[in-house]
Amino acid sequence: MRKVMSNMNMNWMILALLAVTMTAVAQQPASAPQNPQPVAATQPEQTAAQTNLGPPTTMDQAVDRVIMREKELIKFLSLRTPIVETYLQNLIQDPQLGPIPQDDHYFLGRMDLRDSIDRADYLNNKGKGKDEGMERHLLGEFTKKFKFQYQPLGFSWMIFVDRNDFDRQHYEFHYARREFLGDVRCLVFDLTPKKDAGHGRFLGRIWVEDQNFNIVRLNGTYARPTRNNYYFHMDSWRLNLIPGYWVPSYIYSEEGDFTAGAKNKIAFKAQTRMWGYNLKATTANDELTNIRVDSVKDNTPTEQDATPLAAEREWQQQAEDNVIERLEKAGLVAPEGDVDKILQTVVNNLEITNNIELPRPVRTRVLTTSPLETFSVGNTIVVSRGLIDVLPDEGSLAMVLSHELAHIVLGHNLGSQYAFNDRMLFSDEATYQNLGFKHIPEEEVAADKKAIEMLKASPYAQKLDSAGLFIKALQARAPQLSALLQAHLGNNITENGTVTRMAQLGTSAPALDWNKLDQIAALPLGGRVKLNPWDDKVEIVKAQPVAITSARDKMPFEVTPFFPRLSRYSTASAPATTAAAPTTTATTANADASSTPTN
Ligand SMILES: [Zn+2]
């Protein structure tokens, strides 16, 4: 079993931050009266009203408004510590499939947006020295050529245009045109740093919504890198998830040139996602929302004490509730929602057809992160967002869930130690060091065996070919995707580049054929589950499938650019808490050819 891979330490991070992003950005004392009316960070509604200054009449006034709104956003977010996840694939040219992953890197941390942008790491790893930190981990063999190349912090540069000096003294604004992004009409400006503005200034294009003049998208790079430094190109998107503010949500980055004769020093694509903006504020609400109607407190008459077995079960449930609640508070498990209903339906199908009667209902939750993993604690099955994303259909989803259901059926309970509440007292960043749900190999083998038994007796018996094809596609890519396949809480589904989980299904599946356009063995990342960066809720992406026209369109397990459909915040578009229960076929509805991963 490989170790948790990354290694970074905050001091190093801060140093790198200073060296790279802040070099030319002198600390500027609050000079101009930028915020005539200080913004109450916790009351976005008021802010929206305050900035309602009437429409600007000239382009210059519009630019002033853009600058003011950006400063207000920086201030509003200064109390937030969102989670930031960067997943990067280095690319190599395949004659048939085009650029495909050569290896990959993963970073997960919390961002502190207070004075400068700082990050704390979730994947802290013991045993390794400071020097073998994130830099080396992410840079690999390129380290010597480009000093800060894959520094994960680098991918969050483009959260703001320029944290300290976004103003007319440092930038030229050139109005380009009007343009719709999704439902939102935007003014488009090209920005260039002024001659003496120094290193590391934004160079590129911004899209500004035309009602309140908030920046909704930034696309470009940073100008004039110092020697040995390198700035990536980035495409950064914001979403209007709360009244008055557009919250930085996605950043896509890509470098590399695969034209004939080009000599690539670097070639990669990377997705950065931010979420958990509202984590600090959720505690009060949690008290109410976490009361679960379905938690079976009592099957026995009220005045009886628990039998030893009943006490054991209650103990398990306490551990389970503690763990799920803790993970939700850390932003690593999404609040209960519609995706869970889909997963639960599949679990129910497996249970019913196998006559499985459990003392407590099996529940499902979604891990908000990208690496492909599952685990179960008590009667709750947890599946990662990334894994749900890449599954081609309901049959393969059933395969994933059946393994964890088998653990539950076989009584492979883990985590009863977490019934002690003191074990939940750790910092969010230390989650991966304090929680773990890895089974011993014998239990893994037993769970696979039981799972295949259950699948064969279920409605999914006819769909095991596609599940097997998924295993084959995973096997084809596994050696290159060790970061994506590194589980952080559960068991790995591969071992040293070989698929171990449910591997038997791969042997009976049809041959994997990239050129067969109707054979979709695995999807790109990001195609199924949409994570709300503000409240961490997840929902199934509603996107029209796009026809695949060549083998290169398949992009199994790959990252792709973001193209969210932008819309303005409205109470109607706010995440519904009482949406209709999706049917079982919801996962298959857009399963067949969803080659475009982001809606
Ligand atoms: Zn397992």
XYZ file of C-alpha atoms and ligand atoms in Angstrom:
600
model
C 0.000 0.000 0.000
C 1.388 3.367 -0.942
C 1.524 6.124 1.513
C -0.402 9.308 1.398
C 1.666 11.021 -1.127
C 1.905 14.648 -0.719
C 3.984 16.438 1.707
C 3.960 20.055 2.317
C 4.532 22.294 5.123
C 3.051 25.610 5.707
C 6.260 27.500 6.234
C 7.508 26.334 2.941
C 4.257 27.359 1.404
C 4.427 30.827 2.827
C 7.978 31.247 1.596
C 7.034 30.132 -1.848
C 4.078 32.406 -1.777
C 6.234 35.358 -0.957
C 8.747 34.417 -3.562
C 6.317 33.952 -6.340
C 3.137 35.858 -6.036
C 4.132 38.696 -3.873
C 7.495 39.643 -5.310
C 6.453 42.725 -7.082
C 3.373 43.365 -5.087
C 4.386 45.786 -2.422
C 2.162 45.923 0.603
C 0.105 48.953 -0.005
C -1.382 50.747 2.944
C -5.070 51.321 2.559
C -4.653 54.408 0.454
C -7.524 55.555 -1.623
C -10.980 55.455 -0.068
C -11.788 52.188 -1.769
C -14.578 51.089 0.475
C -16.547 54.119 1.478
C -19.050 51.841 3.157
C -17.397 48.881 4.812
C -19.073 45.670 3.915
C -20.607 43.471 6.552
C -19.124 40.177 5.568
C -21.865 38.048 6.980
C -24.728 39.919 5.386
C -24.425 39.700 1.641
C -28.001 40.909 1.126
C -27.206 44.272 2.589
C -24.123 44.594 0.510
C -26.022 44.025 -2.650
C -28.359 46.799 -1.707
C -25.560 49.135 -0.720
C -23.839 48.904 -4.044
C -26.980 49.683 -5.913
C -25.679 53.086 -6.958
C -27.597 53.440 -10.152
C -26.259 52.562 -13.576
C -22.941 54.098 -14.644
C -23.231 56.302 -17.676
C -19.710 56.039 -19.078
C -17.302 53.176 -19.571
C -14.943 54.849 -17.124
C -17.615 54.773 -14.466
C -18.237 51.128 -15.256
C -14.542 50.377 -14.745
C -14.628 52.216 -11.409
C -17.530 50.036 -10.393
C -15.666 46.871 -11.421
C -12.686 47.898 -9.296
C -14.913 48.706 -6.340
C -16.791 45.414 -6.559
C -13.559 43.420 -6.777
C -12.274 45.098 -3.632
C -15.553 44.368 -1.887
C -15.290 40.720 -2.876
C -11.743 40.513 -1.495
C -12.988 41.989 1.742
C -16.044 39.764 1.881
C -13.956 36.638 1.393
C -11.254 37.686 3.815
C -12.943 35.805 6.644
C -13.357 32.625 4.618
C -11.183 29.557 4.463
C -12.473 27.576 1.495
C -11.189 24.178 0.547
C -9.109 24.173 -2.601
C -8.397 21.091 -4.633
C -6.019 20.935 -7.580
C -5.778 17.867 -9.743
C -3.157 17.903 -12.478
C -2.379 15.492 -15.292
C 0.910 15.661 -17.133
C 0.373 14.838 -20.768
C 2.087 12.729 -23.361
C 1.133 12.410 -27.018
C -0.525 9.169 -28.041
C -0.726 8.737 -31.830
C -4.248 7.376 -31.613
C -5.770 9.155 -28.630
C -3.942 12.484 -28.687
C -2.528 13.923 -25.480
C -3.208 11.453 -22.659
C -2.146 11.436 -19.005
C 1.429 10.456 -18.341
C 1.273 10.907 -14.591
C -0.754 12.961 -12.183
C -0.658 15.015 -9.004
C -3.190 15.891 -6.383
C -3.406 18.636 -3.838
C -6.068 19.359 -1.235
C -5.911 22.204 1.235
C -7.661 25.054 2.974
C -7.112 28.538 1.735
C -6.897 31.434 4.094
C -7.967 34.542 2.230
C -7.206 36.984 5.015
C -4.179 39.146 4.173
C -2.408 37.171 1.595
C -3.525 33.926 0.125
C -2.242 31.098 2.254
C -2.913 27.419 2.162
C -2.882 24.620 4.676
C -2.548 21.058 3.548
C -4.878 18.133 4.200
C -2.502 15.559 2.832
C 0.242 16.101 5.289
C 2.480 13.155 5.402
C 4.555 11.895 8.161
C 8.068 10.651 7.733
C 9.209 12.810 4.877
C 11.486 15.749 5.383
C 10.558 19.309 4.640
C 12.645 19.448 1.530
C 10.757 16.705 -0.183
C 7.672 18.807 -0.075
C 4.909 19.650 -2.433
C 7.353 21.297 -4.759
C 9.242 18.135 -5.425
C 6.124 16.076 -5.361
C 4.367 18.148 -7.939
C 7.381 19.185 -9.907
C 8.881 15.785 -10.367
C 11.764 15.815 -12.765
C 11.001 19.282 -14.018
C 11.954 20.844 -10.741
C 15.287 22.072 -11.896
C 14.023 23.751 -15.008
C 11.122 25.723 -13.650
C 11.406 26.602 -10.094
C 7.829 26.985 -8.985
C 6.183 25.280 -11.814
C 3.573 23.032 -10.308
C 3.319 24.669 -7.007
C -0.326 24.118 -6.152
C -0.655 27.592 -4.831
C 0.122 28.703 -8.319
C -3.213 27.432 -9.477
C -5.083 29.653 -7.108
C -3.372 32.813 -8.228
C -6.250 33.686 -10.399
C -8.854 33.856 -7.677
C -8.626 37.622 -7.839
C -7.277 39.813 -10.617
C -4.738 41.418 -8.328
C -5.244 41.229 -4.619
C -3.506 44.456 -3.663
C -3.287 46.700 -6.685
C -6.312 46.251 -8.882
C -6.661 49.858 -9.960
C -6.045 52.331 -12.751
C -2.543 53.118 -11.539
C -1.466 49.579 -12.362
C -3.770 48.550 -15.203
C -5.077 49.679 -18.565
C -8.673 48.683 -19.227
C -9.732 48.226 -22.847
C -13.402 47.586 -23.467
C -13.771 44.770 -26.003
C -17.474 43.963 -26.391
C -20.657 42.662 -24.832
C -21.129 38.942 -24.601
C -23.397 36.448 -22.912
C -21.910 33.820 -20.640
C -24.779 31.438 -20.074
C -27.749 33.556 -19.017
C -25.621 36.482 -17.941
C -24.922 39.483 -20.148
C -21.358 40.638 -19.664
C -19.053 43.495 -20.541
C -15.713 42.202 -21.715
C -12.486 44.063 -20.938
C -8.910 43.320 -21.903
C -6.488 44.181 -19.134
C -2.826 45.005 -19.529
C -0.487 46.035 -16.732
C 1.004 49.509 -17.092
C 4.648 49.743 -18.046
C 6.081 50.255 -14.594
C 3.552 48.065 -12.796
C 6.132 45.398 -12.017
C 6.165 41.625 -12.158
C 3.266 39.290 -11.718
C 0.482 41.527 -12.934
C -2.617 40.105 -14.554
C -2.598 40.061 -18.329
C -5.716 38.918 -20.072
C -9.460 39.317 -20.264
C -12.187 39.797 -17.697
C -15.933 39.306 -18.062
C -18.079 41.569 -15.931
C -21.826 41.076 -15.426
C -23.636 44.211 -16.495
C -25.920 44.825 -13.498
C -23.628 45.120 -10.497
C -20.297 44.953 -12.328
C -18.893 41.917 -10.589
C -16.169 40.015 -12.396
C -17.522 36.591 -13.346
C -14.605 35.188 -15.325
C -10.890 35.856 -15.753
C -8.811 34.383 -18.515
C -5.118 34.959 -19.086
C -1.836 34.812 -17.247
C 0.456 37.008 -15.188
C 2.939 39.264 -16.926
C 6.714 39.473 -16.729
C 7.777 36.472 -14.732
C 11.079 36.838 -12.985
C 13.912 34.558 -14.029
C 13.299 30.892 -13.163
C 9.660 31.579 -12.572
C 6.828 30.651 -14.773
C 3.228 31.743 -14.782
C 0.549 29.426 -16.050
C -2.344 30.327 -18.254
C -5.586 30.145 -16.369
C -9.305 30.339 -16.943
C -11.042 31.262 -13.722
C -14.812 31.154 -13.165
C -17.030 32.575 -10.472
C -20.577 31.636 -9.551
C -23.343 33.830 -8.151
C -24.181 31.518 -5.248
C -25.229 34.165 -2.761
C -26.878 37.549 -3.222
C -24.468 40.241 -4.317
C -21.305 38.197 -4.778
C -19.764 36.013 -7.427
C -17.642 33.425 -5.676
C -14.400 32.035 -7.214
C -15.252 28.417 -8.004
C -13.255 26.808 -10.817
C -9.864 27.393 -12.384
C -8.667 25.501 -15.409
C -5.052 25.581 -16.466
C -3.350 24.061 -19.452
C 0.110 24.248 -20.965
C 1.753 22.377 -23.778
C 2.050 22.349 -27.510
C 1.570 19.150 -29.463
C 2.095 20.485 -32.963
C 4.732 18.755 -35.055
C 8.226 19.759 -34.085
C 7.195 21.460 -30.862
C 9.471 20.717 -27.960
C 7.378 20.527 -24.863
C 9.111 21.417 -21.711
C 5.844 21.107 -19.910
C 2.477 19.779 -20.953
C -0.335 19.383 -18.508
C -3.923 20.183 -17.738
C -5.200 20.927 -14.292
C -8.507 21.576 -12.600
C -8.782 23.588 -9.426
C -12.038 23.583 -7.509
C -12.929 25.625 -4.505
C -15.699 24.894 -2.060
C -16.574 25.083 1.611
C -16.806 28.887 1.634
C -19.557 28.703 4.195
C -17.986 26.081 6.439
C -17.461 28.325 9.419
C -20.999 29.560 9.408
C -22.703 26.183 9.251
C -22.370 25.103 12.845
C -25.612 26.606 14.084
C -27.659 25.160 11.255
C -26.044 21.802 11.636
C -27.734 21.307 14.962
C -31.068 21.227 13.232
C -30.314 19.653 9.913
C -28.452 16.788 11.444
C -31.419 15.399 13.263
C -32.120 12.382 11.189
C -35.590 11.098 10.830
C -34.350 7.724 9.742
C -31.929 7.092 12.547
C -33.464 4.134 14.279
C -33.139 5.043 17.892
C -35.548 2.548 19.232
C -37.063 -0.567 17.894
C -37.781 -1.695 21.403
C -40.388 -0.524 23.853
C -39.188 2.620 25.546
C -38.704 1.424 29.053
C -36.344 -1.418 28.271
C -32.609 -1.295 28.501
C -30.652 -2.277 25.438
C -29.617 -5.887 25.089
C -25.888 -6.340 24.539
C -26.430 -6.665 20.793
C -28.713 -3.630 20.680
C -26.164 -1.665 22.665
C -23.456 -2.702 20.221
C -25.565 -1.472 17.326
C -26.348 1.781 19.019
C -22.638 2.231 19.666
C -21.876 1.640 15.991
C -24.489 4.161 14.998
C -23.022 6.729 17.349
C -19.615 6.239 15.754
C -21.144 6.464 12.301
C -23.008 9.678 13.091
C -19.912 11.225 14.670
C -17.766 10.470 11.642
C -20.223 11.651 9.016
C -21.007 14.806 10.934
C -17.311 15.547 11.400
C -16.544 15.000 7.718
C -19.438 17.232 6.745
C -18.149 19.971 9.019
C -14.726 19.676 7.404
C -16.309 20.082 3.970
C -15.289 16.584 2.926
C -18.769 15.068 2.879
C -21.640 16.825 1.132
C -24.885 17.462 3.008
C -27.526 14.826 2.395
C -29.158 15.425 -0.972
C -30.435 14.224 -4.287
C -27.331 12.328 -5.312
C -27.733 10.235 -2.180
C -31.226 9.311 -3.276
C -29.851 7.927 -6.507
C -27.171 5.946 -4.710
C -29.692 4.705 -2.163
C -32.023 3.495 -4.884
C -29.269 1.343 -6.315
C -28.433 0.012 -2.843
C -32.110 -0.782 -2.298
C -32.243 -2.655 -5.587
C -29.329 -4.785 -4.454
C -30.822 -5.372 -1.016
C -34.305 -6.276 -2.184
C -33.253 -8.749 -4.832
C -30.855 -10.407 -2.404
C -33.345 -10.516 0.484
C -31.023 -8.509 2.666
C -32.649 -7.409 5.894
C -30.501 -5.158 8.026
C -31.438 -3.846 11.462
C -30.821 -0.294 10.265
C -31.248 1.167 6.789
C -28.122 1.605 4.690
C -27.421 5.249 3.976
C -25.153 6.803 1.349
C -23.193 10.033 1.249
C -20.888 11.749 -1.229
C -17.279 12.580 -0.444
C -16.651 15.987 -2.031
C -13.190 15.177 -3.378
C -11.904 13.888 -6.739
C -9.753 10.809 -5.979
C -11.627 7.595 -6.753
C -12.519 6.008 -3.443
C -15.252 4.526 -1.304
C -15.532 3.454 2.280
C -18.231 2.632 4.757
C -18.641 3.486 8.375
C -21.396 1.690 10.242
C -24.295 1.526 7.810
C -23.258 4.543 5.756
C -21.571 4.063 2.398
C -19.468 6.990 1.214
C -18.490 7.389 -2.456
C -16.252 10.152 -3.801
C -17.501 12.757 -6.264
C -14.687 11.855 -8.645
C -15.655 8.204 -8.701
C -19.320 8.940 -9.417
C -18.143 11.288 -12.189
C -16.243 8.657 -14.141
C -18.720 5.774 -13.858
C -20.338 5.183 -17.244
C -23.704 3.829 -16.102
C -25.853 2.442 -13.351
C -24.384 -1.043 -13.665
C -20.938 0.245 -12.782
C -22.401 2.324 -9.966
C -24.023 -0.842 -8.636
C -20.637 -2.543 -8.791
C -19.058 0.208 -6.693
C -21.851 0.223 -4.121
C -22.115 -3.573 -3.916
C -18.571 -3.837 -2.549
C -19.348 -1.541 0.375
C -22.770 -3.086 0.900
C -21.002 -6.441 1.130
C -18.793 -5.116 3.933
C -21.930 -4.067 5.810
C -23.731 -7.359 5.189
C -20.679 -9.324 6.294
C -20.457 -7.266 9.480
C -17.046 -5.776 8.639
C -17.687 -2.842 10.905
C -14.935 -0.289 11.172
C -14.657 2.820 13.201
C -16.415 1.998 16.465
C -13.581 3.860 18.188
C -15.140 7.046 16.848
C -18.097 6.671 19.184
C -15.858 8.467 21.676
C -16.433 12.113 21.002
C -12.958 13.234 21.940
C -11.769 11.450 18.828
C -13.663 13.999 16.735
C -11.692 16.889 18.201
C -9.100 17.652 15.576
C -8.575 20.408 13.045
C -10.163 20.013 9.635
C -6.746 19.858 8.023
C -5.884 16.870 10.209
C -8.897 14.848 9.050
C -6.892 12.355 7.042
C -4.518 11.767 9.926
C -7.319 11.173 12.405
C -9.839 9.159 10.449
C -9.333 6.007 8.443
C -11.495 3.141 7.227
C -9.182 0.660 5.581
C -10.102 -3.024 5.750
C -7.626 -5.857 6.049
C -6.956 -7.689 2.743
C -9.011 -10.733 3.797
C -12.081 -8.552 4.277
C -11.490 -6.937 0.888
C -11.437 -10.322 -0.824
C -14.532 -11.471 1.060
C -16.389 -8.257 0.183
C -15.592 -8.621 -3.538
C -16.805 -12.208 -3.516
C -20.038 -11.336 -1.741
C -20.534 -8.289 -3.980
C -20.303 -10.315 -7.172
C -22.773 -12.804 -5.708
C -25.195 -9.986 -4.955
C -24.765 -8.364 -8.375
C -25.499 -11.637 -10.135
C -28.786 -11.965 -8.244
C -29.762 -8.339 -8.899
C -31.280 -6.374 -11.806
C -27.686 -5.397 -12.643
C -26.745 -8.957 -13.608
C -27.357 -8.004 -17.255
C -25.202 -4.877 -16.981
C -22.008 -6.380 -15.668
C -20.289 -6.097 -19.047
C -20.199 -2.326 -18.716
C -18.973 -2.601 -15.142
C -16.269 -4.950 -16.392
C -15.352 -2.538 -19.170
C -14.954 0.173 -16.577
C -12.508 -2.067 -14.705
C -10.608 -2.612 -17.960
C -10.454 1.100 -18.756
C -9.283 1.748 -15.221
C -6.626 -0.902 -15.628
C -5.478 0.723 -18.884
C -4.955 4.068 -17.148
C -4.100 3.014 -13.597
C -0.290 3.116 -13.955
C -0.492 6.775 -15.006
C -3.058 7.912 -12.449
C -1.590 7.019 -9.104
C -2.683 10.292 -7.518
C -6.278 9.952 -8.662
C -6.291 6.381 -7.384
C -4.788 7.155 -4.012
C -7.552 6.693 -1.456
C -7.321 8.936 1.591
C -9.867 7.373 3.908
C -10.790 3.984 2.436
C -8.984 1.135 0.701
C -7.225 1.758 -2.600
C -8.997 0.237 -5.575
C -5.639 -0.428 -7.228
C -2.395 -1.775 -5.892
C 0.861 -0.725 -7.594
C -0.893 0.166 -10.805
C -3.083 -2.939 -10.923
C -6.818 -2.866 -10.274
C -7.656 -5.065 -7.306
C -11.211 -4.017 -6.427
C -13.798 -6.168 -8.227
C -11.081 -7.129 -10.708
C -12.856 -10.375 -11.501
C -15.524 -8.485 -13.450
C -12.849 -7.204 -15.824
C -11.881 -10.688 -16.928
C -15.352 -11.540 -18.209
C -15.961 -8.204 -19.968
C -15.722 -7.598 -23.723
C -12.470 -6.300 -25.180
C -11.694 -2.651 -24.576
C -11.653 -0.811 -27.894
C -10.966 2.949 -27.913
C -12.002 3.147 -31.567
C -15.433 1.734 -30.935
C -17.334 4.967 -30.502
C -20.367 3.459 -28.819
C -18.227 1.790 -26.189
C -17.991 4.244 -23.295
C -16.001 2.490 -20.621
C -15.289 5.465 -18.378
C -16.077 9.182 -18.408
C -13.929 12.277 -17.905
C -13.916 13.875 -14.458
C -16.585 16.455 -13.723
C -19.324 15.089 -15.929
C -21.828 13.907 -13.346
C -21.697 15.625 -10.025
C -21.912 19.359 -9.487
C -20.596 20.598 -6.155
C -21.902 23.914 -4.836
C -18.836 25.874 -3.682
C -20.858 27.850 -1.142
C -22.833 25.214 0.757
C -21.123 22.004 -0.464
C -24.363 20.482 -1.725
C -24.010 18.103 -4.626
C -26.389 17.523 -7.477
C -26.378 15.561 -10.682
C -25.327 17.623 -13.683
C -28.123 18.163 -16.140
C -26.365 18.263 -19.462
C -27.302 17.202 -22.931
C -25.049 14.376 -24.018
C -22.704 15.425 -26.794
C -22.040 12.898 -29.506
C -18.608 11.351 -29.534
C -17.041 11.649 -32.963
C -13.604 10.173 -32.414
C -11.640 8.069 -29.968
C -10.085 11.295 -28.685
C -13.468 12.473 -27.420
C -13.669 9.728 -24.831
C -11.086 11.149 -22.431
C -11.578 8.532 -19.702
C -10.550 9.786 -16.228
C -9.209 12.999 -17.770
C -9.575 16.601 -16.747
C -11.121 19.059 -19.186
C -11.794 22.799 -19.209
C -14.668 24.208 -17.172
C -17.592 25.837 -18.903
C -20.273 26.358 -16.280
C -23.543 27.832 -17.456
C -23.606 31.105 -15.573
C -26.831 32.426 -14.129
C -27.737 35.076 -11.616
C -28.592 34.172 -8.062
C -32.271 33.854 -7.427
C -34.207 32.134 -4.727
C -35.645 29.903 -7.417
C -32.203 28.832 -8.575
C -30.951 28.442 -5.025
C -30.236 24.838 -4.209
C -33.586 23.296 -3.430
C -33.814 21.358 -0.223
C -36.925 19.499 -1.205
C -36.328 18.479 -4.766
C -38.250 15.586 -6.177
C -36.683 12.232 -5.625
C -34.849 11.157 -8.738
C -35.643 7.816 -10.220
C -33.211 4.992 -10.562
C -32.698 5.750 -14.182
C -31.448 9.225 -13.411
C -27.894 8.039 -13.532
C -28.355 6.337 -16.839
C -30.205 9.214 -18.425
C -27.097 11.072 -19.476
C -24.775 8.174 -19.224
C -24.395 7.085 -22.753
C -22.390 9.753 -24.397
C -21.728 12.502 -21.947
C -18.343 13.354 -23.278
C -18.536 16.957 -22.221
C -17.746 16.921 -18.567
C -18.894 20.284 -17.408
C -22.330 21.587 -18.010
Zn -13.529 -2.695 0.806
